[in-house]
């Protein structure tokens, strides 16, 4: 079997870019709240359902509705579940399990409302067509994913680095209590980080469903797990290391999926998880942790 | 008293299970098994304060081993021809199979724990999740260790009293551990790691001991599970069970054995009541809930309990009349 490396790399980049975006969405909220949101994937699922049910509407309307719905759900998670929990003084472990429970609840709601058989999204299906460069089929969606990914990452970075609100978020991420004492409006910062992570999740819904058009109640779970693995592998300290970690996991997964033969590719998850364990053992603070960062246990 | 109350509850559940119709017996038996799984999880998570998403791996290997060595070899020739020879020809009794399940759970946990117990916090959680992912993946595809994605039926089923005795052993072992020097030392590392270290405690070693014991109990719980269900299937031991058992532990109260038992029984009871209500139940009037409400309500109740009582139903206390 000859391996078309160019093709494999092209496919892997698309997957990596998507997981990079998901990782940033998870990392944003983690940065401020020290909260890993296991229910993040259910935001993406929600966006998928909106796209499926608004199929046939003008595309921009459908996409805007999708993002609006996802942001609303992200805020609902914060206001209904996470904020009361923080008020109650829940421990980190309780918060983690609570996000698990929210994920479970949302999946159950999707199952009840939309059934288990799945809905097809066709909003941007045309982007699956390809053009050929040197024998490598490059689908338009790859370019769109990479462009959108870079754009959103750039926008997020600009917001965080260049604006006052961004400064507040970074301050809160560095030291939540001290930043409050210094006049950062904590709840505004938290709400904002949920909005931003919601926008990212909405964008991921739109891009993800182009390649995987079937929306099912539990489709968000593997996305969350892989992105989360990426976030931890990359390092939670900074957004760009989280993004790189997400990209790395998606890229390796995509590459191995193309390169491995079909008999051994069933063990692909094991290979990826094995690599993850190895990375965590060798560099518990993440692959891309900055050398200057002190060894501080944050969780 | 602190041990008697959970054990009494276990046998009370078994007594009810033996008295009801066979359809309902399954629900009570499942509740019993959940007590065993959650208590096994508690031994590590509760005492160390480190979260583990990987414990269902130990339940899974225990269940697979206990199931495969008690299956009729002739059946195995048809259903799982690719098994390792030892597994293929073995046929042993219930009790030895459970001992094997506990042993393999312990060995697997020890092997995994040796490198992983160096981690703590989120990296520990993710690493244990990765272990679960590998276990699930291998059990789903490797024909030498199991039936793969197919479901194998015909595993000998144990009586409800036998199950109850097994669950009681798990509870008693957890109690003995937390009363022992090891348990107390580990809880000290949970409360104040620097102080524990300063007192000459090796956090790594104490966690490894708890992880191994917890793995043994989880393996035993897995063995009990398979002898209750009578079938094997990798999906039984993956994310759903991980979530449900962790939620049971947190809902009950992560800090106490009593909390683990109460959480497992409370969520199980809610789950089966709602399951019945989806097929009409008589609660003074005929209540029929639409299909799917069970999962929604269970999820909502778990979230609600966490919000209203973050330290769980028992508040992390052991059973007792006086509140200290």
Coordinates of C-alpha atoms in Angstrom, one line a residue:
Chain A
X1 CA 0.0 0.0 0.0
X2 CA 1.4 3.3 -0.9
X3 CA 0.5 6.2 1.3
X4 CA -0.4 9.5 -0.2
X5 CA 1.3 11.6 2.5
X6 CA 0.1 14.9 1.0
X7 CA -3.5 13.7 1.2
X8 CA -3.0 12.4 4.7
X9 CA -1.5 15.7 5.9
X10 CA -4.2 17.7 4.3
X11 CA -6.9 15.7 6.0
X12 CA -5.0 15.8 9.3
X13 CA -4.7 19.6 9.2
X14 CA -8.5 20.0 8.8
X15 CA -9.1 17.8 11.8
X16 CA -6.4 19.4 13.8
X17 CA -7.7 22.9 13.2
X18 CA -11.2 21.9 14.3
X19 CA -9.9 20.4 17.6
X20 CA -7.7 23.4 18.1
X21 CA -10.8 25.6 18.0
X22 CA -12.6 23.4 20.5
X23 CA -9.6 23.4 22.7
X24 CA -9.5 27.2 22.8
X25 CA -13.2 27.2 23.7
X26 CA -12.6 24.9 26.6
X27 CA -9.4 26.7 27.6
X28 CA -11.0 30.1 27.7
X29 CA -13.5 29.1 30.4
X30 CA -10.8 27.1 32.2
X31 CA -8.5 30.1 32.3
X32 CA -11.0 32.2 34.2
X33 CA -12.8 29.7 36.3
X34 CA -10.4 26.8 36.6
X35 CA -13.4 24.8 35.4
X36 CA -13.2 22.0 32.8
X37 CA -16.6 22.0 31.1
X38 CA -17.4 18.5 30.0
X39 CA -20.7 19.8 28.6
X40 CA -18.8 21.8 26.0
X41 CA -19.5 19.2 23.3
X42 CA -23.2 19.5 23.9
X43 CA -23.0 23.2 22.8
X44 CA -21.6 21.9 19.5
X45 CA -24.4 19.4 19.2
X46 CA -27.0 22.1 19.9
X47 CA -25.6 24.1 17.1
X48 CA -25.8 21.1 14.8
X49 CA -29.5 20.7 15.6
X50 CA -30.2 24.3 14.9
X51 CA -28.5 23.9 11.5
X52 CA -30.4 20.8 10.8
X53 CA -33.8 22.3 11.6
X54 CA -33.2 25.5 9.8
X55 CA -32.1 23.7 6.6
X56 CA -33.5 25.5 3.6
X57 CA -33.5 28.9 5.3
X58 CA -31.1 31.4 3.9
X59 CA -27.6 30.2 4.9
X60 CA -26.4 33.3 6.8
X61 CA -29.6 33.3 8.9
X62 CA -29.2 29.7 9.7
X63 CA -25.6 30.1 10.7
X64 CA -26.3 33.2 12.8
X65 CA -29.2 31.4 14.5
X66 CA -26.9 28.5 15.2
X67 CA -24.3 30.7 16.8
X68 CA -26.9 32.7 18.8
X69 CA -28.5 29.5 20.1
X70 CA -25.1 28.1 21.2
X71 CA -24.1 31.3 23.0
X72 CA -27.5 31.2 24.7
X73 CA -27.0 27.7 25.8
X74 CA -23.5 28.4 27.1
X75 CA -24.9 31.3 29.1
X76 CA -27.7 29.0 30.4
X77 CA -25.1 26.5 31.6
X78 CA -23.3 29.3 33.5
X79 CA -26.4 30.9 35.0
X80 CA -28.4 27.8 35.8
X81 CA -25.7 25.4 36.9
X82 CA -22.2 26.7 37.3
X83 CA -22.9 30.0 39.1
X84 CA -25.2 28.5 41.7
X85 CA -22.6 25.8 42.3
X86 CA -19.8 28.3 42.8
X87 CA -22.0 30.3 45.2
X88 CA -22.5 27.1 47.2
X89 CA -18.8 26.7 47.5
X90 CA -18.5 23.5 45.5
X91 CA -15.1 21.8 45.4
X92 CA -13.3 21.4 42.1
X93 CA -14.1 17.7 41.9
X94 CA -17.8 18.5 42.5
X95 CA -17.8 21.1 39.7
X96 CA -16.2 18.7 37.3
X97 CA -18.8 16.0 38.1
X98 CA -21.5 18.7 37.8
X99 CA -20.4 19.5 34.2
X100 CA -20.5 15.8 33.6
X101 CA -24.1 15.8 34.9
X102 CA -25.0 18.8 32.7
X103 CA -23.6 17.0 29.7
X104 CA -25.6 13.9 30.6
X105 CA -28.8 16.0 31.0
X106 CA -28.4 17.9 27.7
X107 CA -27.8 14.6 25.9
X108 CA -31.0 13.2 27.5
X109 CA -32.9 16.3 26.4
X110 CA -31.6 16.0 22.8
X111 CA -32.7 12.4 22.8
X112 CA -36.1 13.2 24.1
X113 CA -36.6 16.1 21.8
X114 CA -35.0 15.0 18.6
X115 CA -34.8 11.2 18.8
X116 CA -31.8 8.9 18.5
X117 CA -31.7 8.5 14.7
X118 CA -30.0 11.7 14.0
X119 CA -30.6 14.7 11.7
X120 CA -28.8 15.6 8.6
X121 CA -27.2 19.0 8.1
X122 CA -26.7 20.2 4.6
X123 CA -26.1 23.9 5.1
X124 CA -22.6 24.1 3.7
X125 CA -22.4 20.6 2.0
X126 CA -21.0 22.1 -1.2
X127 CA -17.8 22.8 0.6
X128 CA -17.0 19.1 0.5
X129 CA -16.2 19.4 -3.2
X130 CA -12.5 19.3 -3.9
X131 CA -9.8 20.6 -6.3
X132 CA -6.6 18.8 -7.0
X133 CA -3.1 20.0 -6.5
X134 CA -0.3 17.5 -7.4
X135 CA -2.5 14.5 -6.9
X136 CA -3.8 15.7 -3.5
X137 CA -7.5 16.4 -3.3
X138 CA -8.0 19.5 -1.3
X139 CA -11.6 20.1 -0.2
X140 CA -12.8 23.6 0.1
X141 CA -13.8 23.0 3.6
X142 CA -10.2 22.5 4.6
X143 CA -9.4 26.0 3.5
X144 CA -12.5 27.3 5.2
X145 CA -11.7 25.5 8.4
X146 CA -8.1 26.7 8.5
X147 CA -9.0 30.3 7.5
X148 CA -11.9 30.4 10.1
X149 CA -9.7 28.8 12.7
X150 CA -6.9 31.3 12.2
X151 CA -9.3 34.2 12.1
X152 CA -11.1 33.2 15.3
X153 CA -7.9 32.5 17.1
X154 CA -6.5 35.8 15.9
X155 CA -9.7 37.6 17.0
X156 CA -9.6 35.9 20.4
X157 CA -5.9 36.7 20.9
X158 CA -6.5 40.4 19.9
X159 CA -9.4 40.7 22.2
X160 CA -7.4 39.3 25.1
X161 CA -4.2 41.2 24.4
X162 CA -5.4 44.5 23.1
X163 CA -8.6 45.4 24.8
X164 CA -9.4 46.4 28.4
X165 CA -11.9 43.6 28.6
X166 CA -9.2 41.2 27.5
X167 CA -6.9 42.6 30.2
X168 CA -9.6 41.9 32.8
X169 CA -10.0 38.3 31.5
X170 CA -6.3 37.7 31.7
X171 CA -6.1 39.3 35.1
X172 CA -8.9 37.0 36.3
X173 CA -7.2 34.0 34.7
X174 CA -3.9 34.8 36.5
X175 CA -5.4 35.4 39.9
X176 CA -9.1 35.5 40.3
X177 CA -9.3 36.8 43.8
X178 CA -6.7 39.5 43.5
X179 CA -8.2 40.7 40.3
X180 CA -11.5 41.2 42.0
X181 CA -9.9 43.2 44.8
X182 CA -8.3 45.4 42.1
X183 CA -11.7 46.2 40.6
X184 CA -12.2 43.6 37.9
X185 CA -15.9 42.8 37.6
X186 CA -15.7 39.1 38.0
X187 CA -19.1 38.1 36.8
X188 CA -18.8 40.2 33.7
X189 CA -15.5 38.6 32.9
X190 CA -17.0 35.1 33.4
X191 CA -20.0 35.9 31.3
X192 CA -17.8 37.2 28.6
X193 CA -15.6 34.1 28.6
X194 CA -18.7 32.0 28.3
X195 CA -20.0 34.1 25.4
X196 CA -16.6 33.8 23.6
X197 CA -16.4 30.1 24.1
X198 CA -20.0 29.8 22.9
X199 CA -19.2 31.7 19.7
X200 CA -16.3 29.3 19.1
X201 CA -18.5 26.3 19.7
X202 CA -21.1 27.7 17.3
X203 CA -18.4 28.1 14.6
X204 CA -17.2 24.5 15.3
X205 CA -20.8 23.3 14.8
X206 CA -21.0 24.9 11.4
X207 CA -17.6 23.6 10.3
X208 CA -17.8 20.1 11.9
X209 CA -21.2 19.3 10.3
X210 CA -19.9 19.9 6.8
X211 CA -17.7 16.8 7.1
X212 CA -19.9 14.9 9.6
X213 CA -23.4 15.9 8.6
X214 CA -25.2 13.4 10.9
X215 CA -26.2 15.2 14.2
X216 CA -26.9 12.8 17.1
X217 CA -27.6 13.4 20.8
X218 CA -24.2 12.1 21.9
X219 CA -22.0 13.3 19.1
X220 CA -20.4 16.0 21.3
X221 CA -18.9 13.5 23.7
X222 CA -15.9 12.3 21.6
X223 CA -15.3 15.9 20.4
X224 CA -15.1 17.1 24.0
X225 CA -12.9 14.2 25.1
X226 CA -10.4 14.6 22.3
X227 CA -10.2 18.4 22.6
X228 CA -9.9 18.1 26.4
X229 CA -7.1 15.6 26.0
X230 CA -5.5 18.1 23.6
X231 CA -5.9 21.0 26.1
X232 CA -4.2 19.0 28.8
X233 CA -1.5 17.7 26.5
X234 CA -0.8 21.2 25.2
X235 CA -0.9 22.8 28.6
X236 CA -3.7 24.7 30.2
X237 CA -1.5 27.7 31.1
X238 CA -2.1 29.6 27.9
X239 CA -4.6 29.7 25.2
X240 CA -2.1 29.2 22.4
X241 CA -0.6 26.1 24.1
X242 CA -4.2 24.7 24.5
X243 CA -4.9 25.5 20.8
X244 CA -1.7 23.8 19.7
X245 CA -2.4 20.8 21.9
X246 CA -5.9 20.4 20.4
X247 CA -4.4 20.8 17.0
X248 CA -1.7 18.2 17.7
X249 CA -4.1 15.6 18.9
X250 CA -6.4 16.1 16.0
X251 CA -3.5 16.2 13.6
X252 CA -1.9 13.0 14.9
X253 CA -5.3 11.3 14.9
X254 CA -6.1 12.3 11.4
X255 CA -2.7 11.4 10.1
X256 CA -2.6 7.9 11.8
X257 CA -6.2 7.3 10.5
X258 CA -4.9 7.7 6.9
X259 CA -1.6 6.0 7.4
X260 CA -2.4 2.9 9.4
X261 CA -3.8 -0.1 7.6
X262 CA -7.5 -0.9 8.2
X263 CA -6.7 -3.8 10.6
X264 CA -4.5 -1.8 12.9
X265 CA -6.5 1.4 12.6
X266 CA -9.2 0.1 14.9
X267 CA -6.6 0.5 17.7
X268 CA -6.0 4.1 16.7
X269 CA -7.7 5.5 19.9
X270 CA -5.4 3.3 22.0
X271 CA -2.4 4.7 20.2
X272 CA -3.5 8.3 20.8
X273 CA -4.5 7.7 24.4
X274 CA -1.1 5.9 24.9
X275 CA 0.7 8.9 23.6
X276 CA -1.4 11.2 25.8
X277 CA -0.4 9.2 28.9
X278 CA 3.2 9.3 27.9
X279 CA 3.1 13.1 27.4
X280 CA 1.4 13.6 30.8
X281 CA 4.0 11.5 32.5
X282 CA 7.0 13.2 30.9
X283 CA 5.5 16.7 31.0
X284 CA 2.6 16.9 33.4
X285 CA 2.2 20.7 32.7
X286 CA 1.8 20.2 29.0
X287 CA 3.9 19.8 25.9
X288 CA 4.0 23.6 25.1
X289 CA 4.4 24.9 28.6
X290 CA 6.6 27.9 28.6
X291 CA 10.0 27.3 30.1
X292 CA 9.7 30.4 32.3
X293 CA 6.5 29.2 33.9
X294 CA 6.9 28.1 37.4
X295 CA 5.8 24.7 38.5
X296 CA 2.5 25.6 40.1
X297 CA -0.2 23.1 40.6
X298 CA -3.3 24.9 39.4
X299 CA -6.1 22.4 39.9
Chain B
X1 CA -22.6 1.3 63.7
X2 CA -20.8 2.9 60.8
X3 CA -20.2 -0.4 59.1
X4 CA -23.5 -2.0 60.3
X5 CA -25.8 0.6 58.6
X6 CA -24.5 0.2 55.1
X7 CA -24.4 -3.6 55.4
X8 CA -27.9 -3.7 56.7
X9 CA -29.0 -1.5 53.7
X10 CA -27.3 -3.9 51.3
X11 CA -29.1 -7.0 52.7
X12 CA -32.4 -5.1 53.0
X13 CA -32.1 -4.3 49.3
X14 CA -31.3 -8.0 48.6
X15 CA -34.3 -9.0 50.7
X16 CA -36.6 -6.8 48.7
X17 CA -35.1 -8.0 45.5
X18 CA -35.7 -11.7 46.4
X19 CA -39.4 -10.9 47.2
X20 CA -40.4 -9.0 44.0
X21 CA -41.2 -10.2 40.5
X22 CA -38.3 -11.1 38.2
X23 CA -38.7 -7.9 36.1
X24 CA -38.2 -5.8 39.2
X25 CA -35.5 -8.0 40.7
X26 CA -33.2 -6.9 38.0
X27 CA -33.5 -3.3 39.1
X28 CA -32.7 -4.1 42.7
X29 CA -29.8 -6.3 41.7
X30 CA -28.4 -3.5 39.6
X31 CA -28.7 -1.2 42.5
X32 CA -26.7 -3.6 44.6
X33 CA -24.0 -3.9 42.0
X34 CA -23.9 -0.1 41.7
X35 CA -23.3 0.0 45.5
X36 CA -20.2 -2.2 45.0
X37 CA -18.9 -0.2 42.1
X38 CA -19.4 3.2 43.8
X39 CA -17.8 1.9 47.0
X40 CA -14.8 0.6 45.1
X41 CA -14.5 4.0 43.4
X42 CA -14.9 5.7 46.8
X43 CA -11.9 3.8 48.3
X44 CA -9.6 5.7 46.0
X45 CA -11.5 9.0 45.1
X46 CA -13.0 9.6 48.5
X47 CA -9.9 8.9 50.6
X48 CA -7.3 10.5 48.3
X49 CA -9.3 13.4 46.9
X50 CA -8.0 12.6 43.4
X51 CA -10.6 12.1 40.8
X52 CA -10.4 9.0 38.6
X53 CA -12.2 8.5 35.3
X54 CA -10.5 5.2 34.8
X55 CA -12.0 2.9 37.4
X56 CA -14.5 1.3 35.0
X57 CA -11.4 -0.2 33.3
X58 CA -10.9 -2.3 36.4
X59 CA -14.6 -3.2 36.6
X60 CA -14.4 -4.1 32.9
X61 CA -11.4 -6.5 33.2
X62 CA -13.0 -8.1 36.3
X63 CA -16.2 -8.6 34.5
X64 CA -14.6 -10.0 31.4
X65 CA -12.4 -12.4 33.2
X66 CA -15.1 -13.6 35.6
X67 CA -17.5 -14.0 32.7
X68 CA -15.1 -15.8 30.3
X69 CA -13.8 -18.3 32.8
X70 CA -17.3 -19.4 33.8
X71 CA -18.7 -19.7 30.3
X72 CA -19.2 -23.2 29.0
X73 CA -16.1 -24.1 26.9
X74 CA -18.2 -25.5 24.1
X75 CA -20.2 -22.3 23.8
X76 CA -16.9 -20.3 23.7
X77 CA -15.8 -22.5 20.8
X78 CA -18.6 -21.0 18.8
X79 CA -18.9 -17.5 20.1
X80 CA -15.3 -16.5 20.8
X81 CA -13.1 -18.9 18.8
X82 CA -10.1 -16.5 18.9
X83 CA -9.7 -16.5 22.7
X84 CA -6.4 -17.3 24.4
X85 CA -6.3 -21.0 25.0
X86 CA -6.3 -20.7 28.8
X87 CA -9.5 -18.6 28.7
X88 CA -11.1 -20.8 26.0
X89 CA -10.8 -24.1 27.9
X90 CA -11.3 -22.8 31.4
X91 CA -14.4 -23.4 33.3
X92 CA -14.4 -22.7 37.0
X93 CA -17.0 -22.0 39.7
X94 CA -18.5 -18.7 40.8
X95 CA -16.4 -18.0 43.8
X96 CA -13.0 -18.7 42.2
X97 CA -14.0 -16.6 39.2
X98 CA -14.8 -13.6 41.5
X99 CA -11.4 -14.1 43.3
X100 CA -9.8 -14.0 39.8
X101 CA -11.8 -10.8 39.0
X102 CA -10.5 -9.1 42.1
X103 CA -7.0 -10.3 41.4
X104 CA -6.9 -9.0 37.9
X105 CA -8.5 -5.7 38.9
X106 CA -5.7 -5.3 41.5
X107 CA -2.9 -6.2 39.1
X108 CA -4.3 -3.9 36.4
X109 CA -4.6 -1.0 38.9
X110 CA -1.2 -1.6 40.2
X111 CA 0.4 -1.6 36.7
X112 CA -1.5 1.5 35.7
X113 CA -1.0 3.2 39.1
X114 CA 2.8 2.7 39.2
X115 CA 3.4 5.4 36.6
X116 CA 0.1 7.4 37.0
X117 CA 0.0 7.9 40.7
X118 CA 2.8 10.4 40.3
X119 CA 0.3 12.7 38.7
X120 CA -2.4 14.7 40.5
X121 CA -5.2 17.1 39.7
X122 CA -6.4 17.4 36.2
X123 CA -3.5 15.5 34.5
X124 CA -4.3 12.5 36.7
X125 CA -8.0 12.7 35.7
X126 CA -7.1 12.9 32.0
X127 CA -4.5 10.1 32.3
X128 CA -7.0 7.8 33.9
X129 CA -9.6 8.7 31.3
X130 CA -7.0 7.7 28.7
X131 CA -6.6 4.3 30.4
X132 CA -10.4 3.8 30.2
X133 CA -10.2 4.8 26.5
X134 CA -7.5 2.2 25.9
X135 CA -9.3 -0.5 27.8
X136 CA -12.6 0.1 26.0
X137 CA -10.8 0.1 22.6
X138 CA -8.9 -3.1 23.2
X139 CA -11.9 -5.0 24.7
X140 CA -13.9 -3.9 21.7
X141 CA -11.5 -5.2 19.1
X142 CA -9.1 -7.8 20.4
X143 CA -10.5 -11.2 19.8
X144 CA -8.0 -13.0 22.2
X145 CA -9.4 -11.3 25.3
X146 CA -13.1 -11.3 24.6
X147 CA -15.9 -11.4 22.1
X148 CA -15.2 -7.9 20.7
X149 CA -18.2 -5.7 19.9
X150 CA -20.6 -8.7 20.0
X151 CA -22.6 -9.4 23.1
X152 CA -21.9 -12.8 24.6
X153 CA -24.7 -14.3 26.7
X154 CA -24.9 -17.4 28.8
X155 CA -22.7 -16.4 31.7
X156 CA -24.0 -18.2 34.8
X157 CA -26.1 -16.0 37.0
X158 CA -25.7 -15.8 40.7
X159 CA -28.5 -15.7 43.2
X160 CA -29.4 -12.3 44.7
X161 CA -28.1 -13.4 48.1
X162 CA -24.7 -14.4 46.7
X163 CA -24.5 -11.0 45.1
X164 CA -25.4 -9.3 48.4
X165 CA -22.6 -11.2 50.2
X166 CA -20.2 -10.1 47.5
X167 CA -21.3 -6.5 47.8
X168 CA -21.1 -6.7 51.6
X169 CA -17.5 -7.9 51.3
X170 CA -16.7 -4.9 49.1
X171 CA -18.3 -2.5 51.7
X172 CA -16.5 -4.2 54.6
X173 CA -13.2 -4.1 52.9
X174 CA -13.6 -0.4 52.2
X175 CA -14.5 0.2 55.8
X176 CA -11.6 -1.8 57.1
X177 CA -9.3 0.2 54.8
X178 CA -10.5 3.6 55.9
X179 CA -10.1 2.6 59.6
X180 CA -6.6 1.2 59.0
X181 CA -3.4 3.2 59.3
X182 CA -3.2 3.3 55.5
X183 CA -6.7 4.9 55.1
X184 CA -6.0 7.5 57.8
X185 CA -2.7 8.4 56.3
X186 CA -4.2 8.8 52.8
X187 CA -6.9 11.0 54.2
X188 CA -4.3 13.1 55.8
X189 CA -2.6 13.6 52.4
X190 CA -6.0 14.7 51.1
X191 CA -6.6 17.3 53.7
X192 CA -3.1 18.8 53.7
X193 CA -0.5 17.5 51.3
X194 CA 2.4 19.6 52.5
X195 CA 1.8 18.7 56.1
X196 CA 1.5 15.1 55.3
X197 CA 4.7 15.2 53.4
X198 CA 6.4 17.0 56.2
X199 CA 5.3 14.1 58.5
X200 CA 7.2 11.7 56.4
X201 CA 4.3 10.3 54.4
X202 CA 4.9 9.3 50.8
X203 CA 1.8 10.5 48.9
X204 CA 2.8 8.4 45.9
X205 CA 3.0 5.2 47.9
X206 CA -0.3 5.8 49.9
X207 CA -2.2 6.6 46.7
X208 CA -0.8 3.5 45.0
X209 CA -2.0 1.3 47.8
X210 CA -5.5 2.8 47.7
X211 CA -5.5 2.6 43.9
X212 CA -4.6 -1.1 43.9
X213 CA -7.2 -2.0 46.6
X214 CA -9.7 0.1 44.8
X215 CA -8.9 -1.7 41.6
X216 CA -9.3 -5.1 43.3
X217 CA -12.7 -4.1 44.7
X218 CA -13.7 -2.7 41.3
X219 CA -12.7 -5.9 39.6
X220 CA -14.8 -7.9 42.2
X221 CA -17.7 -5.5 41.5
X222 CA -17.2 -6.2 37.8
X223 CA -17.3 -9.9 38.4
X224 CA -20.5 -9.5 40.4
X225 CA -22.0 -7.4 37.7
X226 CA -21.4 -10.0 35.0
X227 CA -22.8 -12.8 37.2
X228 CA -25.9 -10.6 37.7
X229 CA -26.4 -9.7 34.0
X230 CA -25.3 -12.9 32.5
X231 CA -23.8 -11.2 29.5
X232 CA -20.7 -9.3 28.4
X233 CA -20.5 -6.2 26.3
X234 CA -17.8 -3.5 26.2
X235 CA -20.2 -0.6 26.1
X236 CA -21.5 -1.5 29.5
X237 CA -18.2 -0.4 31.0
X238 CA -17.5 2.9 29.4
X239 CA -18.4 6.6 29.7
X240 CA -22.0 6.1 30.8
X241 CA -21.1 3.9 33.7
X242 CA -18.2 6.2 34.6
X243 CA -20.5 9.2 34.7
X244 CA -23.3 7.5 36.6
X245 CA -21.0 6.1 39.2
X246 CA -19.1 9.3 39.7
X247 CA -22.3 11.2 40.0
X248 CA -23.7 8.7 42.5
X249 CA -20.6 9.1 44.6
X250 CA -20.7 12.9 44.5
X251 CA -24.5 13.0 45.1
X252 CA -24.1 10.8 48.1
X253 CA -21.2 12.6 49.4
X254 CA -17.6 11.9 48.3
X255 CA -16.1 12.0 51.7
X256 CA -17.8 9.0 53.3
X257 CA -18.5 5.3 52.8
X258 CA -22.1 5.9 53.9
X259 CA -22.3 8.6 51.2
X260 CA -21.2 6.2 48.5
X261 CA -23.8 3.6 49.5
X262 CA -26.6 6.2 49.8
X263 CA -25.7 7.9 46.5
X264 CA -25.7 4.5 44.7
X265 CA -29.0 3.5 46.1
X266 CA -30.7 6.8 45.8
X267 CA -29.9 7.3 42.1
X268 CA -30.6 3.7 41.3
X269 CA -34.0 4.0 43.0
X270 CA -34.8 7.2 41.1
X271 CA -33.7 5.6 37.9
X272 CA -35.8 2.5 38.2
X273 CA -38.9 4.3 39.5
X274 CA -38.8 6.6 36.4
X275 CA -38.1 3.6 34.2
X276 CA -41.3 2.1 35.5
X277 CA -43.2 5.3 35.2
X278 CA -42.5 5.4 31.5
X279 CA -44.6 2.2 31.3
X280 CA -47.3 3.5 33.7
X281 CA -46.9 3.2 37.4
X282 CA -49.6 3.4 40.1
X283 CA -48.9 6.2 42.7
X284 CA -52.4 6.8 43.9
X285 CA -53.2 7.7 40.3
X286 CA -51.8 6.2 37.1
X287 CA -48.7 8.0 36.1
X288 CA -47.3 7.6 32.6
X289 CA -44.3 9.5 31.6
X290 CA -43.2 9.9 28.0
X291 CA -40.2 7.8 26.9
X292 CA -37.0 9.6 27.6
X293 CA -38.1 11.5 30.7
X294 CA -36.1 9.0 32.8
X295 CA -32.7 10.2 31.6
X296 CA -33.7 13.8 31.6
X297 CA -35.0 13.6 35.2
X298 CA -32.0 11.7 36.4
X299 CA -29.7 14.2 34.9
X300 CA -31.6 17.1 36.3
X301 CA -31.8 15.6 39.8
X302 CA -28.0 14.9 39.8
X303 CA -27.3 18.5 38.7
X304 CA -29.8 19.8 41.3
X305 CA -28.4 17.9 44.2
X306 CA -25.0 19.1 43.3
X307 CA -26.2 22.7 43.2
X308 CA -28.2 22.6 46.4
X309 CA -25.9 20.3 48.4
X310 CA -22.4 20.5 46.9
X311 CA -21.0 18.2 49.6
X312 CA -23.6 15.5 48.8
X313 CA -26.7 14.1 50.5
X314 CA -24.8 12.9 53.5
X315 CA -22.5 15.9 53.6
X316 CA -19.5 13.5 53.7
X317 CA -20.5 12.2 57.1
X318 CA -20.6 8.5 58.2
X319 CA -23.9 7.1 59.5
X320 CA -24.6 8.2 63.0
X321 CA -27.4 9.7 65.2
X322 CA -25.3 12.6 66.4
X323 CA -24.1 15.1 64.0
X324 CA -20.6 16.1 64.8

